[in-house]
Amino acid sequence: MFIINAFKKCLTYFRTTIKYTFLVIISIFLIITAVAVFYKPTYAVSVNGELVGYTENKSQLQARINDYMEGNTEEDVAFAQIDSVPEYTLCLLKKDITANDEEIYNKVTENGTKYYKYYAITDDKKEKVYVETFEEAEKVIAELKKKKSKNQKEVGIVEKYDTELKKFTSVEKCVSKLYEAPPKKTTTTTYMASNTNYTQSVSGGNVTGSSSSKVNLGVALIRPISGIITTRFGSRGYGHRGLDVAAPSGTPIKAAAGGTVTTAGWNNSYGYMLIVSHGNGVQTVYAHCSQLIAKSGQSVAQGQVIGKVGSTGYSTGPHLHFEIRVNGVLQDPQNYIY
């Protein structure tokens, strides 16, 4: 009799449990259905802590903002810098509240700074005329060489980035303005528009020359920043000493390899710069910084943030000037990274 009563109690308990479990499942289903009917998953978008709207497609909106920053929205714009990047927070909104992607995009980009790319043709390192493309600049140099202009050795090309475009000059007018009649007796001088050796002493590192051939560094390097390469090694007509990579001001700069910071401070045309020694005579240089984070004498690891991108010293826009030196000899960074 005792066993029968116990069995009946267990059966009753089981039926009650099943009933309440079923009611819980029904309740959860009804709640989910109500949420699905009246609400939708959405991203709240904030700029500098201020709510500016809602978007249903975070990836699409951010891709459009990235296109603006990379200069893909206007033909003559090289890249653009915005004050603050938007922050996204997943939330549920009533379905009658609509997304306002266009307003958000306009809010994020309204105070953006656009940088235009063009080329200055220099005479004795002084900017004389401006053209829109590198091909036009090369044609001017070629014509001056063909005419054996007296100043052909001093004429060079500088890639420029500025918030305003200069007034462009046609190739013919550039040649006419720059041409200098050669003396009656002259010898032909070969001018190279790029890959020119450039010798100069710079405080913070004894630089005695440059090399375009690849040497074994004995250390693997990583990219200090991601961005757009604006000037390559050996270009600009008079020998560019490193690699210029454009990026928004304040972008973190990472150590290309582990080592010791031997220089951290102001260095004239280089602006705020750092030099990291990696042993065996290998050094990397990071110039035009807006902020130096690492200090002289400090040991840093590969990938550690040591500074931030800026436009200090002789610079026409925010970018990182990056050099590799081996026993004082400049190397082409693109033989190793980028």
C-alpha positions as YAML, in Angstrom:
chain: A
units: angstrom
residues:
- id: 1
  name: MET
  ca: [0.00, 0.00, 0.00]
- id: 2
  name: PHE
  ca: [2.88, 2.33, 0.89]
- id: 3
  name: ILE
  ca: [4.51, 1.73, -2.50]
- id: 4
  name: ILE
  ca: [1.26, 2.51, -4.35]
- id: 5
  name: ASN
  ca: [0.82, 5.83, -2.48]
- id: 6
  name: ALA
  ca: [4.44, 6.82, -3.16]
- id: 7
  name: PHE
  ca: [3.99, 6.03, -6.82]
- id: 8
  name: LYS
  ca: [0.81, 8.16, -6.98]
- id: 9
  name: LYS
  ca: [2.63, 11.10, -5.34]
- id: 10
  name: CYS
  ca: [5.53, 10.84, -7.80]
- id: 11
  name: LEU
  ca: [3.11, 10.71, -10.70]
- id: 12
  name: THR
  ca: [1.25, 13.78, -9.41]
- id: 13
  name: TYR
  ca: [4.55, 15.67, -8.93]
- id: 14
  name: PHE
  ca: [5.71, 14.73, -12.41]
- id: 15
  name: ARG
  ca: [2.42, 15.92, -13.97]
- id: 16
  name: THR
  ca: [2.64, 19.23, -12.07]
- id: 17
  name: THR
  ca: [6.27, 19.74, -13.18]
- id: 18
  name: ILE
  ca: [5.36, 19.05, -16.79]
- id: 19
  name: LYS
  ca: [2.46, 21.48, -16.58]
- id: 20
  name: TYR
  ca: [4.58, 24.33, -15.15]
- id: 21
  name: THR
  ca: [7.42, 23.64, -17.57]
- id: 22
  name: PHE
  ca: [4.97, 23.83, -20.45]
- id: 23
  name: LEU
  ca: [3.58, 27.12, -19.07]
- id: 24
  name: VAL
  ca: [7.12, 28.58, -18.80]
- id: 25
  name: ILE
  ca: [7.90, 27.57, -22.39]
- id: 26
  name: ILE
  ca: [4.64, 29.11, -23.60]
- id: 27
  name: SER
  ca: [5.42, 32.32, -21.66]
- id: 28
  name: ILE
  ca: [8.93, 32.60, -23.10]
- id: 29
  name: PHE
  ca: [7.58, 31.97, -26.59]
- id: 30
  name: LEU
  ca: [4.95, 34.69, -26.14]
- id: 31
  name: ILE
  ca: [7.55, 37.16, -24.85]
- id: 32
  name: ILE
  ca: [9.90, 36.45, -27.76]
- id: 33
  name: THR
  ca: [7.00, 36.77, -30.20]
- id: 34
  name: ALA
  ca: [5.97, 40.10, -28.67]
- id: 35
  name: VAL
  ca: [9.53, 41.42, -28.85]
- id: 36
  name: ALA
  ca: [9.84, 40.27, -32.46]
- id: 37
  name: VAL
  ca: [6.53, 41.92, -33.37]
- id: 38
  name: PHE
  ca: [7.12, 45.26, -31.66]
- id: 39
  name: TYR
  ca: [10.93, 45.58, -31.47]
- id: 40
  name: LYS
  ca: [13.94, 45.11, -33.76]
- id: 41
  name: PRO
  ca: [17.68, 44.74, -33.06]
- id: 42
  name: THR
  ca: [19.41, 48.04, -33.84]
- id: 43
  name: TYR
  ca: [22.72, 49.79, -33.18]
- id: 44
  name: ALA
  ca: [22.78, 53.08, -31.28]
- id: 45
  name: VAL
  ca: [25.52, 55.32, -32.71]
- id: 46
  name: SER
  ca: [27.40, 57.80, -30.51]
- id: 47
  name: VAL
  ca: [30.08, 60.37, -31.34]
- id: 48
  name: ASN
  ca: [32.12, 61.79, -28.45]
- id: 49
  name: GLY
  ca: [29.60, 60.25, -26.05]
- id: 50
  name: GLU
  ca: [26.64, 61.98, -27.76]
- id: 51
  name: LEU
  ca: [23.86, 59.85, -29.27]
- id: 52
  name: VAL
  ca: [23.49, 60.83, -32.94]
- id: 53
  name: GLY
  ca: [21.07, 58.15, -34.18]
- id: 54
  name: TYR
  ca: [20.43, 54.51, -34.98]
- id: 55
  name: THR
  ca: [21.50, 52.16, -37.76]
- id: 56
  name: GLU
  ca: [20.27, 48.69, -38.68]
- id: 57
  name: ASN
  ca: [23.45, 47.90, -40.67]
- id: 58
  name: LYS
  ca: [26.57, 48.77, -38.72]
- id: 59
  name: SER
  ca: [28.97, 47.27, -41.30]
- id: 60
  name: GLN
  ca: [27.47, 49.19, -44.22]
- id: 61
  name: LEU
  ca: [27.55, 52.52, -42.37]
- id: 62
  name: GLN
  ca: [31.13, 52.05, -41.18]
- id: 63
  name: ALA
  ca: [32.25, 50.99, -44.67]
- id: 64
  name: ARG
  ca: [30.86, 54.25, -46.03]
- id: 65
  name: ILE
  ca: [32.72, 56.25, -43.35]
- id: 66
  name: ASN
  ca: [35.92, 54.33, -44.16]
- id: 67
  name: ASP
  ca: [35.51, 55.20, -47.85]
- id: 68
  name: TYR
  ca: [35.31, 58.87, -46.88]
- id: 69
  name: MET
  ca: [38.49, 58.61, -44.78]
- id: 70
  name: GLU
  ca: [40.35, 56.77, -47.56]
- id: 71
  name: GLY
  ca: [39.44, 59.44, -50.12]
- id: 72
  name: ASN
  ca: [37.19, 57.21, -52.21]
- id: 73
  name: THR
  ca: [34.21, 59.58, -52.23]
- id: 74
  name: GLU
  ca: [35.78, 62.46, -54.19]
- id: 75
  name: GLU
  ca: [38.09, 62.24, -57.17]
- id: 76
  name: ASP
  ca: [40.84, 64.66, -56.04]
- id: 77
  name: VAL
  ca: [40.85, 63.79, -52.33]
- id: 78
  name: ALA
  ca: [43.74, 61.56, -51.16]
- id: 79
  name: PHE
  ca: [42.37, 60.90, -47.68]
- id: 80
  name: ALA
  ca: [40.34, 62.62, -44.97]
- id: 81
  name: GLN
  ca: [40.70, 62.94, -41.22]
- id: 82
  name: ILE
  ca: [37.69, 62.97, -38.87]
- id: 83
  name: ASP
  ca: [37.62, 64.28, -35.30]
- id: 84
  name: SER
  ca: [36.14, 61.14, -33.71]
- id: 85
  name: VAL
  ca: [35.15, 57.68, -34.89]
- id: 86
  name: PRO
  ca: [31.58, 56.54, -34.08]
- id: 87
  name: GLU
  ca: [30.84, 53.99, -31.36]
- id: 88
  name: TYR
  ca: [28.13, 51.32, -31.80]
- id: 89
  name: THR
  ca: [25.94, 49.77, -29.07]
- id: 90
  name: LEU
  ca: [23.49, 46.94, -29.80]
- id: 91
  name: CYS
  ca: [19.96, 47.66, -28.52]
- id: 92
  name: LEU
  ca: [16.24, 46.91, -29.14]
- id: 93
  name: LEU
  ca: [14.01, 49.63, -30.58]
- id: 94
  name: LYS
  ca: [10.36, 49.83, -31.44]
- id: 95
  name: LYS
  ca: [9.76, 49.08, -35.08]
- id: 96
  name: ASP
  ca: [8.22, 52.48, -35.73]
- id: 97
  name: ILE
  ca: [11.60, 54.16, -35.02]
- id: 98
  name: THR
  ca: [13.52, 54.40, -38.29]
- id: 99
  name: ALA
  ca: [17.29, 54.36, -38.84]
- id: 100
  name: ASN
  ca: [18.97, 57.63, -39.86]
- id: 101
  name: ASP
  ca: [22.22, 56.49, -41.50]
- id: 102
  name: GLU
  ca: [22.44, 59.58, -43.72]
- id: 103
  name: GLU
  ca: [22.24, 61.97, -40.76]
- id: 104
  name: ILE
  ca: [24.83, 59.94, -38.85]
- id: 105
  name: TYR
  ca: [27.21, 59.95, -41.84]
- id: 106
  name: ASN
  ca: [26.82, 63.72, -42.26]
- id: 107
  name: LYS
  ca: [27.38, 64.27, -38.53]
- id: 108
  name: VAL
  ca: [30.59, 62.18, -38.51]
- id: 109
  name: THR
  ca: [32.04, 63.79, -41.65]
- id: 110
  name: GLU
  ca: [30.82, 67.39, -41.36]
- id: 111
  name: ASN
  ca: [33.98, 68.56, -39.59]
- id: 112
  name: GLY
  ca: [36.34, 66.23, -41.45]
- id: 113
  name: THR
  ca: [39.56, 67.58, -42.94]
- id: 114
  name: LYS
  ca: [40.19, 66.58, -46.55]
- id: 115
  name: TYR
  ca: [43.74, 66.27, -47.88]
- id: 116
  name: TYR
  ca: [44.41, 66.74, -51.58]
- id: 117
  name: LYS
  ca: [47.32, 65.15, -53.41]
- id: 118
  name: TYR
  ca: [49.35, 66.98, -56.05]
- id: 119
  name: TYR
  ca: [52.98, 67.49, -57.10]
- id: 120
  name: ALA
  ca: [55.31, 70.44, -56.71]
- id: 121
  name: ILE
  ca: [58.22, 70.89, -59.11]
- id: 122
  name: THR
  ca: [61.17, 72.41, -57.28]
- id: 123
  name: ASP
  ca: [64.21, 74.32, -58.36]
- id: 124
  name: ASP
  ca: [67.07, 74.20, -55.85]
- id: 125
  name: LYS
  ca: [64.55, 72.60, -53.42]
- id: 126
  name: LYS
  ca: [62.20, 75.62, -53.68]
- id: 127
  name: GLU
  ca: [58.66, 74.99, -54.94]
- id: 128
  name: LYS
  ca: [58.09, 76.77, -58.23]
- id: 129
  name: VAL
  ca: [55.05, 75.26, -60.03]
- id: 130
  name: TYR
  ca: [52.36, 72.66, -59.34]
- id: 131
  name: VAL
  ca: [50.87, 69.89, -61.46]
- id: 132
  name: GLU
  ca: [48.10, 67.40, -60.82]
- id: 133
  name: THR
  ca: [49.84, 64.10, -61.64]
- id: 134
  name: PHE
  ca: [53.28, 62.53, -61.26]
- id: 135
  name: GLU
  ca: [53.27, 61.76, -65.01]
- id: 136
  name: GLU
  ca: [52.98, 65.50, -65.78]
- id: 137
  name: ALA
  ca: [55.84, 66.27, -63.40]
- id: 138
  name: GLU
  ca: [58.04, 63.64, -65.08]
- id: 139
  name: LYS
  ca: [57.25, 65.13, -68.50]
- id: 140
  name: VAL
  ca: [58.44, 68.54, -67.28]
- id: 141
  name: ILE
  ca: [61.70, 67.02, -66.00]
- id: 142
  name: ALA
  ca: [62.17, 65.12, -69.27]
- id: 143
  name: GLU
  ca: [61.62, 68.26, -71.36]
- id: 144
  name: LEU
  ca: [64.13, 70.24, -69.29]
- id: 145
  name: LYS
  ca: [66.67, 67.46, -69.78]
- id: 146
  name: LYS
  ca: [65.94, 67.35, -73.51]
- id: 147
  name: LYS
  ca: [66.48, 71.10, -73.76]
- id: 148
  name: LYS
  ca: [69.65, 70.78, -71.63]
- id: 149
  name: SER
  ca: [68.36, 73.39, -69.21]
- id: 150
  name: LYS
  ca: [71.10, 74.85, -67.04]
- id: 151
  name: ASN
  ca: [69.21, 73.98, -63.85]
- id: 152
  name: GLN
  ca: [68.20, 70.42, -64.80]
- id: 153
  name: LYS
  ca: [70.27, 68.95, -61.95]
- id: 154
  name: GLU
  ca: [68.56, 71.12, -59.32]
- id: 155
  name: VAL
  ca: [65.00, 70.45, -60.51]
- id: 156
  name: GLY
  ca: [63.03, 67.85, -58.54]
- id: 157
  name: ILE
  ca: [59.56, 66.52, -57.78]
- id: 158
  name: VAL
  ca: [57.85, 66.66, -54.37]
- id: 159
  name: GLU
  ca: [54.64, 64.79, -53.61]
- id: 160
  name: LYS
  ca: [52.36, 67.14, -51.64]
- id: 161
  name: TYR
  ca: [49.34, 66.71, -49.37]
- id: 162
  name: ASP
  ca: [47.41, 69.79, -48.32]
- id: 163
  name: THR
  ca: [43.93, 70.85, -47.27]
- id: 164
  name: GLU
  ca: [43.74, 73.14, -50.30]
- id: 165
  name: LEU
  ca: [44.70, 72.48, -53.90]
- id: 166
  name: LYS
  ca: [47.25, 74.74, -55.55]
- id: 167
  name: LYS
  ca: [46.65, 76.29, -58.94]
- id: 168
  name: PHE
  ca: [47.92, 73.79, -61.52]
- id: 169
  name: THR
  ca: [50.16, 74.77, -64.43]
- id: 170
  name: SER
  ca: [50.30, 72.99, -67.79]
- id: 171
  name: VAL
  ca: [53.42, 71.03, -68.76]
- id: 172
  name: GLU
  ca: [54.32, 73.55, -71.47]
- id: 173
  name: LYS
  ca: [54.06, 76.53, -69.10]
- id: 174
  name: CYS
  ca: [56.04, 74.69, -66.43]
- id: 175
  name: VAL
  ca: [58.88, 74.05, -68.87]
- id: 176
  name: SER
  ca: [58.79, 77.65, -70.04]
- id: 177
  name: LYS
  ca: [58.92, 78.99, -66.49]
- id: 178
  name: LEU
  ca: [61.68, 76.67, -65.27]
- id: 179
  name: TYR
  ca: [63.91, 76.59, -68.34]
- id: 180
  name: GLU
  ca: [67.32, 78.25, -68.08]
- id: 181
  name: ALA
  ca: [69.45, 78.56, -71.18]
- id: 182
  name: PRO
  ca: [72.68, 76.54, -70.87]
- id: 183
  name: PRO
  ca: [76.08, 78.24, -71.22]
- id: 184
  name: LYS
  ca: [77.71, 78.06, -74.62]
- id: 185
  name: LYS
  ca: [80.16, 75.42, -73.44]
- id: 186
  name: THR
  ca: [78.67, 72.83, -71.21]
- id: 187
  name: THR
  ca: [78.89, 69.17, -70.39]
- id: 188
  name: THR
  ca: [75.87, 66.91, -70.28]
- id: 189
  name: THR
  ca: [74.75, 66.01, -66.77]
- id: 190
  name: THR
  ca: [72.61, 62.93, -66.25]
- id: 191
  name: TYR
  ca: [69.61, 63.66, -64.05]
- id: 192
  name: MET
  ca: [67.74, 60.93, -62.28]
- id: 193
  name: ALA
  ca: [64.25, 61.79, -61.06]
- id: 194
  name: SER
  ca: [64.34, 59.06, -58.43]
- id: 195
  name: ASN
  ca: [66.58, 56.59, -56.58]
- id: 196
  name: THR
  ca: [69.20, 59.34, -56.01]
- id: 197
  name: ASN
  ca: [71.80, 58.82, -53.28]
- id: 198
  name: TYR
  ca: [71.60, 61.58, -50.72]
- id: 199
  name: THR
  ca: [74.35, 62.18, -48.16]
- id: 200
  name: GLN
  ca: [73.70, 64.16, -45.01]
- id: 201
  name: SER
  ca: [74.56, 64.02, -41.32]
- id: 202
  name: VAL
  ca: [71.61, 64.00, -38.96]
- id: 203
  name: SER
  ca: [71.89, 64.44, -35.21]
- id: 204
  name: GLY
  ca: [70.78, 61.28, -33.48]
- id: 205
  name: GLY
  ca: [72.33, 59.00, -36.11]
- id: 206
  name: ASN
  ca: [75.37, 59.23, -38.37]
- id: 207
  name: VAL
  ca: [73.90, 58.75, -41.83]
- id: 208
  name: THR
  ca: [76.53, 58.54, -44.52]
- id: 209
  name: GLY
  ca: [74.64, 57.28, -47.57]
- id: 210
  name: SER
  ca: [71.90, 55.02, -48.88]
- id: 211
  name: SER
  ca: [71.47, 51.66, -50.54]
- id: 212
  name: SER
  ca: [68.64, 50.23, -52.64]
- id: 213
  name: SER
  ca: [69.94, 46.64, -52.39]
- id: 214
  name: LYS
  ca: [68.50, 44.34, -49.72]
- id: 215
  name: VAL
  ca: [70.76, 43.31, -46.85]
- id: 216
  name: ASN
  ca: [70.11, 40.77, -44.10]
- id: 217
  name: LEU
  ca: [68.90, 42.67, -41.03]
- id: 218
  name: GLY
  ca: [68.94, 39.63, -38.77]
- id: 219
  name: VAL
  ca: [65.54, 40.69, -37.41]
- id: 220
  name: ALA
  ca: [61.96, 40.44, -38.76]
- id: 221
  name: LEU
  ca: [60.05, 43.73, -38.98]
- id: 222
  name: ILE
  ca: [56.32, 44.51, -38.80]
- id: 223
  name: ARG
  ca: [54.50, 47.56, -40.15]
- id: 224
  name: PRO
  ca: [54.61, 50.41, -37.61]
- id: 225
  name: ILE
  ca: [51.27, 51.73, -38.96]
- id: 226
  name: SER
  ca: [48.74, 50.93, -41.66]
- id: 227
  name: GLY
  ca: [48.05, 53.70, -44.17]
- id: 228
  name: ILE
  ca: [48.61, 55.06, -47.65]
- id: 229
  name: ILE
  ca: [52.19, 55.19, -48.97]
- id: 230
  name: THR
  ca: [52.68, 58.76, -50.19]
- id: 231
  name: THR
  ca: [56.42, 58.95, -50.88]
- id: 232
  name: ARG
  ca: [58.75, 56.06, -51.55]
- id: 233
  name: PHE
  ca: [62.42, 55.64, -50.75]
- id: 234
  name: GLY
  ca: [64.72, 57.57, -53.09]
- id: 235
  name: SER
  ca: [61.91, 59.58, -54.74]
- id: 236
  name: ARG
  ca: [61.25, 63.35, -54.80]
- id: 237
  name: GLY
  ca: [64.07, 63.96, -57.24]
- id: 238
  name: TYR
  ca: [66.70, 64.76, -54.60]
- id: 239
  name: GLY
  ca: [66.61, 61.45, -52.75]
- id: 240
  name: HIS
  ca: [63.94, 60.69, -50.16]
- id: 241
  name: ARG
  ca: [65.54, 59.05, -47.13]
- id: 242
  name: GLY
  ca: [62.73, 56.72, -46.09]
- id: 243
  name: LEU
  ca: [59.09, 55.79, -46.62]
- id: 244
  name: ASP
  ca: [56.18, 58.18, -45.93]
- id: 245
  name: VAL
  ca: [52.89, 56.56, -44.87]
- id: 246
  name: ALA
  ca: [49.88, 58.89, -44.49]
- id: 247
  name: ALA
  ca: [47.46, 58.27, -41.62]
- id: 248
  name: PRO
  ca: [45.17, 60.38, -39.41]
- id: 249
  name: SER
  ca: [46.89, 62.42, -36.73]
- id: 250
  name: GLY
  ca: [47.04, 60.51, -33.46]
- id: 251
  name: THR
  ca: [47.26, 57.05, -35.08]
- id: 252
  name: PRO
  ca: [49.36, 54.80, -32.76]
- id: 253
  name: ILE
  ca: [52.87, 54.00, -34.03]
- id: 254
  name: LYS
  ca: [54.22, 50.55, -33.15]
- id: 255
  name: ALA
  ca: [57.84, 49.49, -32.83]
- id: 256
  name: ALA
  ca: [58.77, 47.56, -35.99]
- id: 257
  name: ALA
  ca: [60.92, 45.24, -33.87]
- id: 258
  name: GLY
  ca: [62.06, 44.91, -30.28]
- id: 259
  name: GLY
  ca: [65.01, 47.02, -29.16]
- id: 260
  name: THR
  ca: [66.20, 50.04, -27.20]
- id: 261
  name: VAL
  ca: [65.11, 53.66, -27.81]
- id: 262
  name: THR
  ca: [68.31, 55.63, -28.39]
- id: 263
  name: THR
  ca: [66.72, 58.94, -29.41]
- id: 264
  name: ALA
  ca: [63.36, 60.47, -28.42]
- id: 265
  name: GLY
  ca: [62.85, 64.18, -28.94]
- id: 266
  name: TRP
  ca: [62.84, 67.10, -31.36]
- id: 267
  name: ASN
  ca: [65.11, 66.93, -34.41]
- id: 268
  name: ASN
  ca: [64.58, 69.97, -36.64]
- id: 269
  name: SER
  ca: [63.03, 68.96, -40.01]
- id: 270
  name: TYR
  ca: [62.17, 65.50, -38.60]
- id: 271
  name: GLY
  ca: [60.02, 67.11, -35.89]
- id: 272
  name: TYR
  ca: [59.41, 64.83, -32.93]
- id: 273
  name: MET
  ca: [61.20, 61.59, -33.72]
- id: 274
  name: LEU
  ca: [62.30, 58.28, -32.24]
- id: 275
  name: ILE
  ca: [65.21, 56.02, -33.10]
- id: 276
  name: VAL
  ca: [65.11, 52.39, -31.96]
- id: 277
  name: SER
  ca: [68.28, 50.27, -32.03]
- id: 278
  name: HIS
  ca: [67.74, 46.56, -32.70]
- id: 279
  name: GLY
  ca: [71.37, 45.39, -32.40]
- id: 280
  name: ASN
  ca: [73.98, 44.56, -35.06]
- id: 281
  name: GLY
  ca: [73.91, 48.17, -36.28]
- id: 282
  name: VAL
  ca: [70.21, 48.03, -37.29]
- id: 283
  name: GLN
  ca: [68.09, 51.08, -36.43]
- id: 284
  name: THR
  ca: [64.55, 52.19, -37.31]
- id: 285
  name: VAL
  ca: [63.47, 55.84, -37.34]
- id: 286
  name: TYR
  ca: [59.97, 57.25, -36.73]
- id: 287
  name: ALA
  ca: [59.58, 60.96, -37.56]
- id: 288
  name: HIS
  ca: [57.01, 63.82, -37.61]
- id: 289
  name: CYS
  ca: [55.26, 62.40, -34.50]
- id: 290
  name: SER
  ca: [52.57, 64.38, -32.70]
- id: 291
  name: GLN
  ca: [53.42, 62.60, -29.44]
- id: 292
  name: LEU
  ca: [56.33, 60.52, -28.17]
- id: 293
  name: ILE
  ca: [55.31, 57.75, -25.77]
- id: 294
  name: ALA
  ca: [58.57, 55.82, -25.42]
- id: 295
  name: LYS
  ca: [61.56, 57.53, -23.78]
- id: 296
  name: SER
  ca: [65.27, 57.46, -24.56]
- id: 297
  name: GLY
  ca: [66.95, 54.46, -22.95]
- id: 298
  name: GLN
  ca: [63.68, 52.49, -22.72]
- id: 299
  name: SER
  ca: [63.49, 48.88, -23.94]
- id: 300
  name: VAL
  ca: [60.49, 48.26, -26.19]
- id: 301
  name: ALA
  ca: [58.90, 45.10, -27.57]
- id: 302
  name: GLN
  ca: [57.86, 44.50, -31.18]
- id: 303
  name: GLY
  ca: [54.36, 45.94, -31.69]
- id: 304
  name: GLN
  ca: [54.55, 48.16, -28.59]
- id: 305
  name: VAL
  ca: [53.09, 51.66, -29.13]
- id: 306
  name: ILE
  ca: [55.96, 54.14, -28.98]
- id: 307
  name: GLY
  ca: [54.39, 57.31, -30.43]
- id: 308
  name: LYS
  ca: [51.56, 58.82, -32.43]
- id: 309
  name: VAL
  ca: [51.31, 60.08, -36.01]
- id: 310
  name: GLY
  ca: [51.57, 63.84, -36.50]
- id: 311
  name: SER
  ca: [52.85, 66.56, -38.82]
- id: 312
  name: THR
  ca: [55.70, 68.14, -36.87]
- id: 313
  name: GLY
  ca: [58.92, 69.43, -38.41]
- id: 314
  name: TYR
  ca: [59.11, 69.78, -42.19]
- id: 315
  name: SER
  ca: [55.81, 68.12, -43.09]
- id: 316
  name: THR
  ca: [52.85, 68.95, -45.32]
- id: 317
  name: GLY
  ca: [50.30, 66.70, -43.60]
- id: 318
  name: PRO
  ca: [49.92, 63.97, -40.97]
- id: 319
  name: HIS
  ca: [52.10, 60.97, -41.82]
- id: 320
  name: LEU
  ca: [54.87, 58.73, -40.52]
- id: 321
  name: HIS
  ca: [58.33, 59.09, -42.04]
- id: 322
  name: PHE
  ca: [59.94, 55.66, -41.51]
- id: 323
  name: GLU
  ca: [63.61, 54.83, -42.08]
- id: 324
  name: ILE
  ca: [65.78, 51.73, -41.77]
- id: 325
  name: ARG
  ca: [69.51, 52.22, -41.17]
- id: 326
  name: VAL
  ca: [72.20, 49.53, -41.11]
- id: 327
  name: ASN
  ca: [75.51, 50.78, -39.74]
- id: 328
  name: GLY
  ca: [74.44, 54.30, -40.71]
- id: 329
  name: VAL
  ca: [73.48, 53.37, -44.30]
- id: 330
  name: LEU
  ca: [69.88, 54.01, -45.34]
- id: 331
  name: GLN
  ca: [67.91, 51.01, -46.65]
- id: 332
  name: ASP
  ca: [64.71, 50.87, -48.71]
- id: 333
  name: PRO
  ca: [61.95, 49.93, -46.17]
- id: 334
  name: GLN
  ca: [59.91, 48.28, -48.93]
- id: 335
  name: ASN
  ca: [62.55, 45.58, -49.21]
- id: 336
  name: TYR
  ca: [61.37, 44.40, -45.80]
- id: 337
  name: ILE
  ca: [57.78, 45.60, -45.17]
- id: 338
  name: TYR
  ca: [54.84, 47.18, -46.99]
...
